[in-house]
mmCIF file of C-alpha atoms in Angstrom:
data_model
loop_
_atom_site.group_PDB
_atom_site.id
_atom_site.type_symbol
_atom_site.label_atom_id
_atom_site.label_comp_id
_atom_site.label_asym_id
_atom_site.label_seq_id
_atom_site.Cartn_x
_atom_site.Cartn_y
_atom_site.Cartn_z
ATOM 1 C CA MET A 1403 -0.549 -13.289 -26.208
ATOM 2 C CA THR A 1404 -1.232 -12.980 -23.125
ATOM 3 C CA THR A 1405 -2.824 -16.274 -20.929
ATOM 4 C CA THR A 1406 -5.271 -16.160 -18.264
ATOM 5 C CA ALA A 1407 -2.501 -18.300 -16.427
ATOM 6 C CA SER A 1408 0.083 -15.404 -17.293
ATOM 7 C CA LEU A 1409 -2.547 -12.972 -16.015
ATOM 8 C CA HIS A 1410 -3.456 -15.000 -12.751
ATOM 9 C CA ALA A 1411 0.253 -15.139 -12.530
ATOM 10 C CA LYS A 1412 0.612 -11.172 -12.555
ATOM 11 C CA LEU A 1413 -1.969 -11.218 -10.032
ATOM 12 C CA ASP A 1414 0.007 -13.561 -7.626
ATOM 13 C CA ALA A 1415 3.288 -11.925 -8.416
ATOM 14 C CA LEU A 1416 0.995 -8.422 -7.100
ATOM 15 C CA TYR A 1417 0.159 -10.140 -3.781
ATOM 16 C CA ASP A 1418 3.638 -11.125 -3.166
ATOM 17 C CA VAL A 1419 4.499 -7.333 -3.084
ATOM 18 C CA TRP A 1420 1.325 -6.607 -1.353
ATOM 19 C CA LEU A 1421 2.383 -9.293 1.478
ATOM 20 C CA SER A 1422 5.680 -7.208 1.857
ATOM 21 C CA LEU A 1423 4.649 -4.207 2.403
ATOM 22 C CA ASN A 1424 3.827 -2.362 5.508
ATOM 23 C CA PRO A 1425 3.545 1.596 6.415
ATOM 24 C CA ASP A 1426 7.465 1.964 6.608
ATOM 25 C CA SER A 1427 7.974 0.416 3.461
ATOM 26 C CA SER A 1428 10.139 2.507 1.072
ATOM 27 C CA ALA A 1429 8.877 4.798 -2.071
ATOM 28 C CA ALA A 1430 10.749 2.291 -4.147
ATOM 29 C CA GLU A 1431 8.606 -0.359 -2.665
ATOM 30 C CA PHE A 1432 5.178 1.521 -3.261
ATOM 31 C CA ASN A 1433 6.589 2.305 -6.388
ATOM 32 C CA LYS A 1434 6.898 -1.277 -7.664
ATOM 33 C CA PHE A 1435 3.121 -2.247 -6.095
ATOM 34 C CA ALA A 1436 1.812 0.418 -8.400
ATOM 35 C CA SER A 1437 3.651 -0.630 -11.418
ATOM 36 C CA PHE A 1438 1.212 -3.490 -11.601
ATOM 37 C CA PHE A 1439 -1.010 -1.396 -12.898
ATOM 38 C CA SER A 1440 -1.784 1.089 -15.753
ATOM 39 C CA GLU A 1441 -1.220 4.642 -15.515
ATOM 40 C CA ASP A 1442 -4.998 5.500 -15.847
ATOM 41 C CA CYS A 1443 -6.078 2.325 -13.985
ATOM 42 C CA THR A 1444 -9.094 2.771 -11.076
ATOM 43 C CA ALA A 1445 -8.509 0.373 -8.080
ATOM 44 C CA TYR A 1446 -10.443 -0.257 -5.130
ATOM 45 C CA LEU A 1447 -7.991 -1.571 -2.452
ATOM 46 C CA LEU A 1448 -10.094 -1.688 0.492
ATOM 47 C CA SER A 1449 -13.547 -3.067 -0.421
ATOM 48 C CA MET A 1450 -16.077 -2.148 -3.241
ATOM 49 C CA ARG A 1451 -18.643 -2.151 -0.171
ATOM 50 C CA GLU A 1452 -16.595 0.919 1.889
ATOM 51 C CA LEU A 1453 -14.898 2.903 -0.637
ATOM 52 C CA ALA A 1454 -16.740 5.500 -2.552
ATOM 53 C CA THR A 1455 -13.964 6.806 -4.495
ATOM 54 C CA PRO A 1456 -11.510 4.211 -5.956
ATOM 55 C CA SER A 1457 -7.704 4.655 -6.162
ATOM 56 C CA ILE A 1458 -6.857 6.661 -10.026
ATOM 57 C CA GLY A 1459 -3.927 6.142 -11.370
ATOM 58 C CA ARG A 1460 -0.577 5.074 -9.928
ATOM 59 C CA PRO A 1461 -0.361 7.423 -7.566
ATOM 60 C CA GLY A 1462 -3.638 7.017 -6.312
ATOM 61 C CA VAL A 1463 -2.548 3.585 -6.205
ATOM 62 C CA VAL A 1464 0.085 4.679 -3.976
ATOM 63 C CA GLU A 1465 -1.746 6.318 -1.507
ATOM 64 C CA GLY A 1466 -4.663 3.808 -1.403
ATOM 65 C CA ILE A 1467 -2.624 1.151 -0.475
ATOM 66 C CA LYS A 1468 -0.725 3.400 1.999
ATOM 67 C CA ASP A 1469 -4.347 3.759 3.401
ATOM 68 C CA VAL A 1470 -5.054 0.566 3.483
ATOM 69 C CA LEU A 1471 -2.048 -0.786 5.467
ATOM 70 C CA LYS A 1472 -2.618 1.897 7.942
ATOM 71 C CA ASP A 1473 -4.779 -0.419 9.623
ATOM 72 C CA THR A 1474 -4.671 -3.886 7.675
ATOM 73 C CA ARG A 1475 -1.939 -6.160 6.610
ATOM 74 C CA ILE A 1476 -2.361 -9.451 4.608
ATOM 75 C CA LYS A 1477 -0.252 -12.024 6.779
ATOM 76 C CA GLU A 1478 -0.821 -14.876 4.673
ATOM 77 C CA ARG A 1479 -2.967 -15.414 0.844
ATOM 78 C CA ARG A 1480 -4.578 -18.487 0.594
ATOM 79 C CA VAL A 1481 -6.357 -19.050 -2.970
ATOM 80 C CA VAL A 1482 -9.573 -20.876 -2.857
ATOM 81 C CA GLU A 1483 -10.612 -20.858 -6.466
ATOM 82 C CA ARG A 1484 -9.581 -18.992 -9.714
ATOM 83 C CA PHE A 1485 -11.938 -17.584 -12.290
ATOM 84 C CA GLU A 1486 -11.302 -15.899 -15.648
ATOM 85 C CA ASN A 1487 -14.215 -14.496 -18.267
ATOM 86 C CA THR A 1488 -14.159 -15.722 -21.688
ATOM 87 C CA SER A 1489 -12.477 -12.657 -23.426
ATOM 88 C CA GLY A 1490 -9.479 -13.721 -21.152
ATOM 89 C CA SER A 1491 -8.585 -10.234 -19.713
ATOM 90 C CA LYS A 1492 -10.625 -10.408 -16.675
ATOM 91 C CA ILE A 1493 -9.611 -12.742 -13.875
ATOM 92 C CA SER A 1494 -11.145 -13.459 -10.324
ATOM 93 C CA VAL A 1495 -9.673 -14.838 -7.259
ATOM 94 C CA GLU A 1496 -11.307 -15.958 -4.324
ATOM 95 C CA MET A 1497 -9.339 -16.086 -1.240
ATOM 96 C CA ASN A 1498 -9.486 -17.067 2.701
ATOM 97 C CA ASN A 1499 -6.932 -14.251 3.829
ATOM 98 C CA ARG A 1500 -5.122 -14.334 7.318
ATOM 99 C CA LEU A 1501 -5.383 -10.600 8.013
ATOM 100 C CA LEU A 1502 -3.389 -8.725 10.794
ATOM 101 C CA VAL A 1503 -5.708 -5.335 11.931
ATOM 102 C CA HIS A 1504 -4.162 -3.185 14.648
ATOM 103 C CA GLY A 1505 -2.220 -6.307 16.272
ATOM 104 C CA LYS A 1506 -5.199 -8.653 15.876
ATOM 105 C CA GLU A 1507 -5.301 -11.751 13.798
ATOM 106 C CA ILE A 1508 -8.361 -12.377 11.680
ATOM 107 C CA ASP A 1509 -8.345 -16.344 10.741
ATOM 108 C CA VAL A 1510 -10.207 -16.673 7.916
ATOM 109 C CA PHE A 1511 -11.138 -13.486 5.914
ATOM 110 C CA PRO A 1512 -12.774 -14.467 2.808
ATOM 111 C CA GLU A 1513 -12.074 -11.783 0.094
ATOM 112 C CA THR A 1514 -12.963 -12.032 -3.777
ATOM 113 C CA ALA A 1515 -10.514 -9.827 -5.765
ATOM 114 C CA THR A 1516 -11.303 -9.076 -9.976
ATOM 115 C CA ALA A 1517 -8.678 -7.866 -12.083
ATOM 116 C CA VAL A 1518 -9.006 -6.323 -15.659
ATOM 117 C CA PHE A 1519 -5.734 -6.178 -17.902
ATOM 118 C CA ASP A 1520 -4.997 -4.378 -21.068
ATOM 119 C CA ASP A 1521 -3.005 -5.727 -23.720
ATOM 120 C CA LYS A 1522 0.142 -4.881 -22.182
ATOM 121 C CA GLY A 1523 -0.365 -7.207 -18.905
ATOM 122 C CA LEU A 1524 -1.358 -4.190 -16.579
ATOM 123 C CA ILE A 1525 -4.214 -3.981 -14.159
ATOM 124 C CA THR A 1526 -6.609 -1.180 -15.536
ATOM 125 C CA ASN A 1527 -9.540 -1.932 -13.112
ATOM 126 C CA PHE A 1528 -9.136 -3.561 -9.726
ATOM 127 C CA LYS A 1529 -12.111 -4.368 -7.130
ATOM 128 C CA LEU A 1530 -11.843 -6.314 -3.807
ATOM 129 C CA TYR A 1531 -15.300 -7.538 -2.717
ATOM 130 C CA CYS A 1532 -15.532 -8.759 0.992
ATOM 131 C CA CYS A 1533 -17.451 -8.007 3.893
ATOM 132 C CA ARG A 1534 -15.275 -6.032 6.478
ATOM 133 C CA SER A 1535 -17.222 -5.940 9.571
ATOM 134 C CA ALA A 1536 -14.794 -8.436 11.458
ATOM 135 C CA VAL A 1537 -12.319 -5.878 10.300
ATOM 136 C CA VAL A 1538 -13.831 -2.626 11.023
ATOM 137 C CA GLU A 1539 -14.870 -3.693 14.685
ATOM 138 C CA ILE A 1540 -11.226 -4.301 15.320
ATOM 139 C CA ILE A 1541 -10.374 -0.850 14.312
ATOM 140 C CA GLN A 1542 -12.990 0.683 16.354
ATOM 141 C CA ASP A 1543 -11.909 -0.911 19.396
ATOM 142 C CA VAL A 1544 -8.225 0.023 18.923
ATOM 143 C CA THR A 1545 -8.822 3.859 17.504
ATOM 144 C CA GLY A 1546 -12.109 4.548 18.871
ATOM 145 C CA VAL A 1547 -13.172 5.731 15.187
ATOM 146 C CA GLY A 1548 -16.127 3.358 13.256
ATOM 147 C CA PRO A 1549 -19.837 3.097 12.291
ATOM 148 C CA TYR A 1550 -20.709 0.694 14.979
ATOM 149 C CA ARG A 1551 -23.013 2.352 18.035
ATOM 150 C CA ARG A 1552 -22.246 0.762 21.258
ATOM 151 C CA GLN A 1553 -25.012 -0.630 23.437
ATOM 152 C CA ASP A 1554 -24.778 -0.781 27.338
ATOM 153 C CA LYS A 1555 -27.493 -3.270 27.550
ATOM 154 C CA CYS A 1556 -29.145 -5.783 24.752
ATOM 155 C CA HIS A 1557 -32.727 -5.465 26.400
#
């Protein structure tokens, strides 16, 4: 029988792999990350707010995490609180992570991850909730690409 404690341990293990990844990681390392997900999973690896289309299936998860790592790496994961639903298949984790965005550090970055697991202990649905304004601002400053309009004068 799967317990919520074992599901939290699986999510912790997923994040351990995530922290070890970088854009130059091997295919085997990316596949290890994707192995935490079911074959037909749905995953929002960036933010529910920014992604119109989630990553679908393990190949989608690999491509999704590669896209995330182009701009952002988790340097330290700090769990604030853990939650679970009454059925025991859905868990959430509130975090205050330390990020590295194009060489610039953000400390503290609040994020909440929610994961739904199947009876095999694989993630079928993964969602990240956060406000990425601080991240997007750095990406825009470094790359010149982003949603924020530049203002020359305040008044």
